[in-house]
Amino acid sequence: MNLYVKNNRFWFELENLTRLFFPNEKINVHKEFSVYEPPYVFSELSDKITVSVRIADFYREMTSLLKSDDNSNELAVVTLLYKILSEYSGISQPWGLLTGVRPVKLLRKISGEIGTEAALDRFTSEFFVSKDKAELACMTEKNERKIIELSKPESFSLYVGIPFCPSRCSYCSFVMSSVERAQKLIEPYVDLLCEELRATAKAARDLGLRLESVYFGGGTPTTLSAEQLNKVLSTVNSEFDMTTCREFTVEAGRPDTVTDDKLISLKENNVERISINPQTVNDDVLRAIGRKHTAEQFYDAFNLARKHGFNNINTDLIAGLPSDTVQSFRNSLDSMLRLNAESITVHALCMKRASSLSLDGKILNREEALSAREMLGYAQSRLSAEKYIPYYLYRQTRMVGNLENVGWSKPGCESLYNVYVMDETHTILACGSGGVTKLRDSGSDFLKRVFNFKYPYEYIGRFDEILQRKSEIYDFYSHFYG
């Protein structure tokens, strides 16, 4: 698909919107051109706004009046394109013309300007968001706001990245290394990670920052041995002021990494919230996506965690997995409810370009999109009926059915970190390979990012540079807070 952009700078939104309707096609953006090669999307700002689409025998052109500012012109352009592509495809996107990651944050911003009812009306009438999704965003925003209000100007959260997994799942695009391939890197990685944690804790102390939450992600943190896990966890507990910490979460995402000694280590180090993620309890689907565990192993791991006293457990499910069915997904969700999991995070399959699914030529089709929408519809209905609340929501490009990921929990069991990082509420200090520190100015929307190296071998080989970048934390707080 060719995208021609003339006399405007709105190619990014136009490209993302076009991809909603053509998720399997490469979008070629042209800013300088003399001829149009179909199939194409064309946009132009002159004395009026013009958008046209030609695909095979289909041709449609729509125009509107030129607006007085860029934001209004951008909305007008994408509105015209959305109307044409909806007409061509016969598809009404559940989130309308919205393509951003954080629709709830957008709703909060607009609500602050014109009120909640008017903001919801704008979502449905101007952005073409379905009533169902608009109401979901509104419920999520209400629950999110209570958590956001706990944050103070000096607040921060700590992210600790463990980039190792037993194997790579077919839908995964995260930077991670399988244990088999990276075994020799794990021990030196753990040692350096602890050194980085000490340097980060010193910066937090020097600057008088207040720790709100700790989150171990990855990868799979419980890929580490119990001894290695204990070393990293105890470093956090000894180096950081934990007296203000409201939540300590560790992803034990792969059930085949959950053992007695690791759960004991987590408990002894004050971890109160963990994730054990089956994605599905259909063994055929688990094999299809490259998971190395069975549904029975998931149940065993969950029950073992209960035995060790964990009473805040999250489970992840994914709607739209290869070979999964609506009935199979319903069974997986119902199984999580029978386990009485405190949180159930429901994702829609995301076809990341670097995942093996995409590299192997998997494409998204309309039937799968409709099935995924039915799966998420069932999840929302069932979880709401069981008194779970949606407390955070985000979207990604190339999601099956143009859907969303939603964290559902029992009231009081929400993950604070998930809200803080998704809303960009306060500073996130990140340690480990692939970690991105996000320095947040509480007086504005300004966010400065400080990147660690992505790959474990880079992190180990260039660790001195990681420590040098800690000076940027001091510089940021000196500039904004004196």
PDB file of C-alpha atoms in Angstrom, residues 129-290:
ATOM      1  CA  VAL A 129     -14.911   4.679  19.250  1.00  0.00           C
ATOM      2  CA  SER A 130     -17.581   2.072  19.934  1.00  0.00           C
ATOM      3  CA  LYS A 131     -19.820   2.720  22.924  1.00  0.00           C
ATOM      4  CA  ASP A 132     -18.553  -0.491  24.539  1.00  0.00           C
ATOM      5  CA  LYS A 133     -14.894   0.538  24.313  1.00  0.00           C
ATOM      6  CA  ALA A 134     -15.625   4.104  25.411  1.00  0.00           C
ATOM      7  CA  GLU A 135     -17.362   2.774  28.529  1.00  0.00           C
ATOM      8  CA  LEU A 136     -14.445   0.401  29.181  1.00  0.00           C
ATOM      9  CA  ALA A 137     -12.008   3.326  28.927  1.00  0.00           C
ATOM     10  CA  CYS A 138     -14.174   5.353  31.319  1.00  0.00           C
ATOM     11  CA  MET A 139     -14.319   2.548  33.915  1.00  0.00           C
ATOM     12  CA  THR A 140     -10.570   2.017  33.648  1.00  0.00           C
ATOM     13  CA  GLU A 141      -9.819   5.725  34.008  1.00  0.00           C
ATOM     14  CA  LYS A 142     -11.897   5.922  37.178  1.00  0.00           C
ATOM     15  CA  ASN A 143     -10.029   3.005  38.766  1.00  0.00           C
ATOM     16  CA  GLU A 144      -6.647   4.208  37.510  1.00  0.00           C
ATOM     17  CA  ARG A 145      -7.115   7.678  38.933  1.00  0.00           C
ATOM     18  CA  LYS A 146      -7.233   6.381  42.519  1.00  0.00           C
ATOM     19  CA  ILE A 147      -3.793   4.826  42.044  1.00  0.00           C
ATOM     20  CA  ILE A 148      -2.298   7.810  40.225  1.00  0.00           C
ATOM     21  CA  GLU A 149      -3.357  10.094  43.083  1.00  0.00           C
ATOM     22  CA  LEU A 150      -1.106   8.125  45.466  1.00  0.00           C
ATOM     23  CA  SER A 151       1.959   9.409  43.613  1.00  0.00           C
ATOM     24  CA  LYS A 152       3.893  12.433  44.879  1.00  0.00           C
ATOM     25  CA  PRO A 153       6.307  14.757  43.010  1.00  0.00           C
ATOM     26  CA  GLU A 154       9.283  12.929  44.532  1.00  0.00           C
ATOM     27  CA  SER A 155       7.867   9.452  43.809  1.00  0.00           C
ATOM     28  CA  PHE A 156       9.554   6.839  41.646  1.00  0.00           C
ATOM     29  CA  SER A 157       9.215   3.153  40.853  1.00  0.00           C
ATOM     30  CA  LEU A 158      11.985   0.647  40.252  1.00  0.00           C
ATOM     31  CA  TYR A 159      12.060  -1.725  37.291  1.00  0.00           C
ATOM     32  CA  VAL A 160      14.504  -4.650  37.294  1.00  0.00           C
ATOM     33  CA  GLY A 161      14.958  -6.513  34.000  1.00  0.00           C
ATOM     34  CA  ILE A 162      15.900 -10.191  33.801  1.00  0.00           C
ATOM     35  CA  PRO A 163      16.291 -10.910  30.047  1.00  0.00           C
ATOM     36  CA  PHE A 164      16.294 -14.711  30.151  1.00  0.00           C
ATOM     37  CA  CYS A 165      13.569 -17.273  29.400  1.00  0.00           C
ATOM     38  CA  PRO A 166      13.365 -21.060  29.095  1.00  0.00           C
ATOM     39  CA  SER A 167      12.498 -20.563  25.403  1.00  0.00           C
ATOM     40  CA  ARG A 168      11.095 -17.897  23.082  1.00  0.00           C
ATOM     41  CA  CYS A 169       7.345 -17.921  22.523  1.00  0.00           C
ATOM     42  CA  SER A 170       6.266 -17.579  18.900  1.00  0.00           C
ATOM     43  CA  TYR A 171       4.515 -14.227  19.499  1.00  0.00           C
ATOM     44  CA  CYS A 172       7.369 -12.687  21.522  1.00  0.00           C
ATOM     45  CA  SER A 173       9.518  -9.811  20.250  1.00  0.00           C
ATOM     46  CA  PHE A 174      11.141  -8.808  23.533  1.00  0.00           C
ATOM     47  CA  VAL A 175      14.905  -8.778  23.755  1.00  0.00           C
ATOM     48  CA  MET A 176      15.586 -11.943  25.681  1.00  0.00           C
ATOM     49  CA  SER A 177      17.901 -14.936  25.577  1.00  0.00           C
ATOM     50  CA  SER A 178      16.983 -18.572  26.085  1.00  0.00           C
ATOM     51  CA  VAL A 179      18.722 -20.205  29.021  1.00  0.00           C
ATOM     52  CA  GLU A 180      20.296 -22.833  26.758  1.00  0.00           C
ATOM     53  CA  ARG A 181      22.005 -20.190  24.617  1.00  0.00           C
ATOM     54  CA  ALA A 182      22.910 -17.713  27.354  1.00  0.00           C
ATOM     55  CA  GLN A 183      23.754 -19.855  30.379  1.00  0.00           C
ATOM     56  CA  LYS A 184      27.298 -18.514  30.675  1.00  0.00           C
ATOM     57  CA  LEU A 185      26.031 -14.914  30.715  1.00  0.00           C
ATOM     58  CA  ILE A 186      23.658 -15.288  33.637  1.00  0.00           C
ATOM     59  CA  GLU A 187      26.145 -15.256  36.528  1.00  0.00           C
ATOM     60  CA  PRO A 188      28.125 -12.193  35.379  1.00  0.00           C
ATOM     61  CA  TYR A 189      24.858 -10.494  34.464  1.00  0.00           C
ATOM     62  CA  VAL A 190      23.500 -10.976  37.990  1.00  0.00           C
ATOM     63  CA  ASP A 191      26.693  -9.583  39.548  1.00  0.00           C
ATOM     64  CA  LEU A 192      26.618  -6.453  37.389  1.00  0.00           C
ATOM     65  CA  LEU A 193      22.878  -6.003  37.852  1.00  0.00           C
ATOM     66  CA  CYS A 194      23.430  -5.846  41.612  1.00  0.00           C
ATOM     67  CA  GLU A 195      26.144  -3.240  41.062  1.00  0.00           C
ATOM     68  CA  GLU A 196      23.778  -1.163  38.933  1.00  0.00           C
ATOM     69  CA  LEU A 197      21.083  -1.472  41.598  1.00  0.00           C
ATOM     70  CA  ARG A 198      23.487  -0.122  44.206  1.00  0.00           C
ATOM     71  CA  ALA A 199      24.379   2.855  41.998  1.00  0.00           C
ATOM     72  CA  THR A 200      20.701   3.538  41.314  1.00  0.00           C
ATOM     73  CA  ALA A 201      19.804   3.318  44.992  1.00  0.00           C
ATOM     74  CA  LYS A 202      22.541   5.845  45.791  1.00  0.00           C
ATOM     75  CA  ALA A 203      21.070   8.264  43.244  1.00  0.00           C
ATOM     76  CA  ALA A 204      17.604   7.825  44.774  1.00  0.00           C
ATOM     77  CA  ARG A 205      18.973   8.492  48.269  1.00  0.00           C
ATOM     78  CA  ASP A 206      21.030  11.493  47.189  1.00  0.00           C
ATOM     79  CA  LEU A 207      18.015  13.048  45.470  1.00  0.00           C
ATOM     80  CA  GLY A 208      15.524  12.282  48.234  1.00  0.00           C
ATOM     81  CA  LEU A 209      13.257  10.200  46.012  1.00  0.00           C
ATOM     82  CA  ARG A 210      10.385   8.148  47.386  1.00  0.00           C
ATOM     83  CA  LEU A 211      10.038   4.504  46.254  1.00  0.00           C
ATOM     84  CA  GLU A 212       6.438   3.532  45.460  1.00  0.00           C
ATOM     85  CA  SER A 213       6.724   0.154  43.717  1.00  0.00           C
ATOM     86  CA  VAL A 214       9.232  -2.463  42.572  1.00  0.00           C
ATOM     87  CA  TYR A 215       8.670  -4.618  39.490  1.00  0.00           C
ATOM     88  CA  PHE A 216      10.859  -7.493  38.284  1.00  0.00           C
ATOM     89  CA  GLY A 217      10.129  -8.191  34.614  1.00  0.00           C
ATOM     90  CA  GLY A 218      11.819  -9.705  31.626  1.00  0.00           C
ATOM     91  CA  GLY A 219      12.163 -12.227  30.159  1.00  0.00           C
ATOM     92  CA  THR A 220      11.289 -14.397  33.098  1.00  0.00           C
ATOM     93  CA  PRO A 221      12.920 -13.400  36.409  1.00  0.00           C
ATOM     94  CA  THR A 222      12.340 -16.865  37.881  1.00  0.00           C
ATOM     95  CA  THR A 223      14.597 -18.293  35.185  1.00  0.00           C
ATOM     96  CA  LEU A 224      17.360 -17.391  37.652  1.00  0.00           C
ATOM     97  CA  SER A 225      18.293 -19.976  40.244  1.00  0.00           C
ATOM     98  CA  ALA A 226      16.991 -19.475  43.777  1.00  0.00           C
ATOM     99  CA  GLU A 227      20.458 -18.301  44.855  1.00  0.00           C
ATOM    100  CA  GLN A 228      20.745 -15.794  42.005  1.00  0.00           C
ATOM    101  CA  LEU A 229      17.210 -14.570  42.578  1.00  0.00           C
ATOM    102  CA  ASN A 230      17.896 -14.125  46.268  1.00  0.00           C
ATOM    103  CA  LYS A 231      21.057 -12.133  45.503  1.00  0.00           C
ATOM    104  CA  VAL A 232      19.193  -9.605  43.353  1.00  0.00           C
ATOM    105  CA  LEU A 233      16.153  -9.380  45.617  1.00  0.00           C
ATOM    106  CA  SER A 234      18.224  -8.910  48.752  1.00  0.00           C
ATOM    107  CA  THR A 235      20.231  -6.167  47.020  1.00  0.00           C
ATOM    108  CA  VAL A 236      17.007  -4.265  46.384  1.00  0.00           C
ATOM    109  CA  ASN A 237      15.864  -4.705  49.972  1.00  0.00           C
ATOM    110  CA  SER A 238      19.181  -3.669  51.491  1.00  0.00           C
ATOM    111  CA  GLU A 239      20.046  -0.743  49.188  1.00  0.00           C
ATOM    112  CA  PHE A 240      16.696   1.003  48.692  1.00  0.00           C
ATOM    113  CA  ASP A 241      14.506   2.611  51.341  1.00  0.00           C
ATOM    114  CA  MET A 242      11.605   0.154  51.291  1.00  0.00           C
ATOM    115  CA  THR A 243       9.590   1.855  54.033  1.00  0.00           C
ATOM    116  CA  THR A 244       7.466   3.755  51.493  1.00  0.00           C
ATOM    117  CA  CYS A 245       7.206   0.903  48.967  1.00  0.00           C
ATOM    118  CA  ARG A 246       3.559  -0.011  48.394  1.00  0.00           C
ATOM    119  CA  GLU A 247       4.075  -3.007  46.098  1.00  0.00           C
ATOM    120  CA  PHE A 248       6.783  -5.549  45.254  1.00  0.00           C
ATOM    121  CA  THR A 249       5.999  -7.630  42.155  1.00  0.00           C
ATOM    122  CA  VAL A 250       8.009 -10.377  40.456  1.00  0.00           C
ATOM    123  CA  GLU A 251       6.957 -12.017  37.215  1.00  0.00           C
ATOM    124  CA  ALA A 252       7.136 -15.780  37.558  1.00  0.00           C
ATOM    125  CA  GLY A 253       5.531 -15.863  34.170  1.00  0.00           C
ATOM    126  CA  ARG A 254       6.591 -19.288  32.980  1.00  0.00           C
ATOM    127  CA  PRO A 255       5.094 -22.021  35.175  1.00  0.00           C
ATOM    128  CA  ASP A 256       8.010 -24.329  34.370  1.00  0.00           C
ATOM    129  CA  THR A 257      10.352 -21.978  36.297  1.00  0.00           C
ATOM    130  CA  VAL A 258       8.343 -21.982  39.541  1.00  0.00           C
ATOM    131  CA  THR A 259       9.875 -24.106  42.308  1.00  0.00           C
ATOM    132  CA  ASP A 260       9.713 -24.383  46.098  1.00  0.00           C
ATOM    133  CA  ASP A 261      13.109 -22.787  46.696  1.00  0.00           C
ATOM    134  CA  LYS A 262      12.380 -19.831  44.409  1.00  0.00           C
ATOM    135  CA  LEU A 263       9.024 -19.155  46.048  1.00  0.00           C
ATOM    136  CA  ILE A 264      10.730 -19.290  49.453  1.00  0.00           C
ATOM    137  CA  SER A 265      13.291 -16.748  48.227  1.00  0.00           C
ATOM    138  CA  LEU A 266      10.525 -14.456  46.990  1.00  0.00           C
ATOM    139  CA  LYS A 267       8.664 -14.685  50.302  1.00  0.00           C
ATOM    140  CA  GLU A 268      11.781 -14.098  52.390  1.00  0.00           C
ATOM    141  CA  ASN A 269      12.511 -10.972  50.348  1.00  0.00           C
ATOM    142  CA  ASN A 270       9.091  -9.372  50.912  1.00  0.00           C
ATOM    143  CA  VAL A 271       7.647 -10.017  47.444  1.00  0.00           C
ATOM    144  CA  GLU A 272       3.875 -10.011  47.861  1.00  0.00           C
ATOM    145  CA  ARG A 273       2.633 -10.024  44.265  1.00  0.00           C
ATOM    146  CA  ILE A 274       3.619 -12.477  41.505  1.00  0.00           C
ATOM    147  CA  SER A 275       2.455 -13.343  38.000  1.00  0.00           C
ATOM    148  CA  ILE A 276       2.124 -16.936  36.817  1.00  0.00           C
ATOM    149  CA  ASN A 277       1.004 -16.804  33.218  1.00  0.00           C
ATOM    150  CA  PRO A 278      -0.502 -19.740  31.338  1.00  0.00           C
ATOM    151  CA  GLN A 279      -1.628 -17.627  28.270  1.00  0.00           C
ATOM    152  CA  THR A 280      -4.008 -20.549  27.663  1.00  0.00           C
ATOM    153  CA  VAL A 281      -4.817 -23.878  29.327  1.00  0.00           C
ATOM    154  CA  ASN A 282      -5.181 -25.629  25.981  1.00  0.00           C
ATOM    155  CA  ASP A 283      -2.136 -27.897  25.604  1.00  0.00           C
ATOM    156  CA  ASP A 284      -2.419 -27.961  21.814  1.00  0.00           C
ATOM    157  CA  VAL A 285      -2.259 -24.165  21.697  1.00  0.00           C
ATOM    158  CA  LEU A 286       0.647 -24.112  24.165  1.00  0.00           C
ATOM    159  CA  ARG A 287       2.621 -26.374  21.850  1.00  0.00           C
ATOM    160  CA  ALA A 288       1.693 -24.251  18.841  1.00  0.00           C
ATOM    161  CA  ILE A 289       3.109 -21.085  20.432  1.00  0.00           C
ATOM    162  CA  GLY A 290       6.331 -22.666  21.684  1.00  0.00           C
TER     163      GLY A 290
END
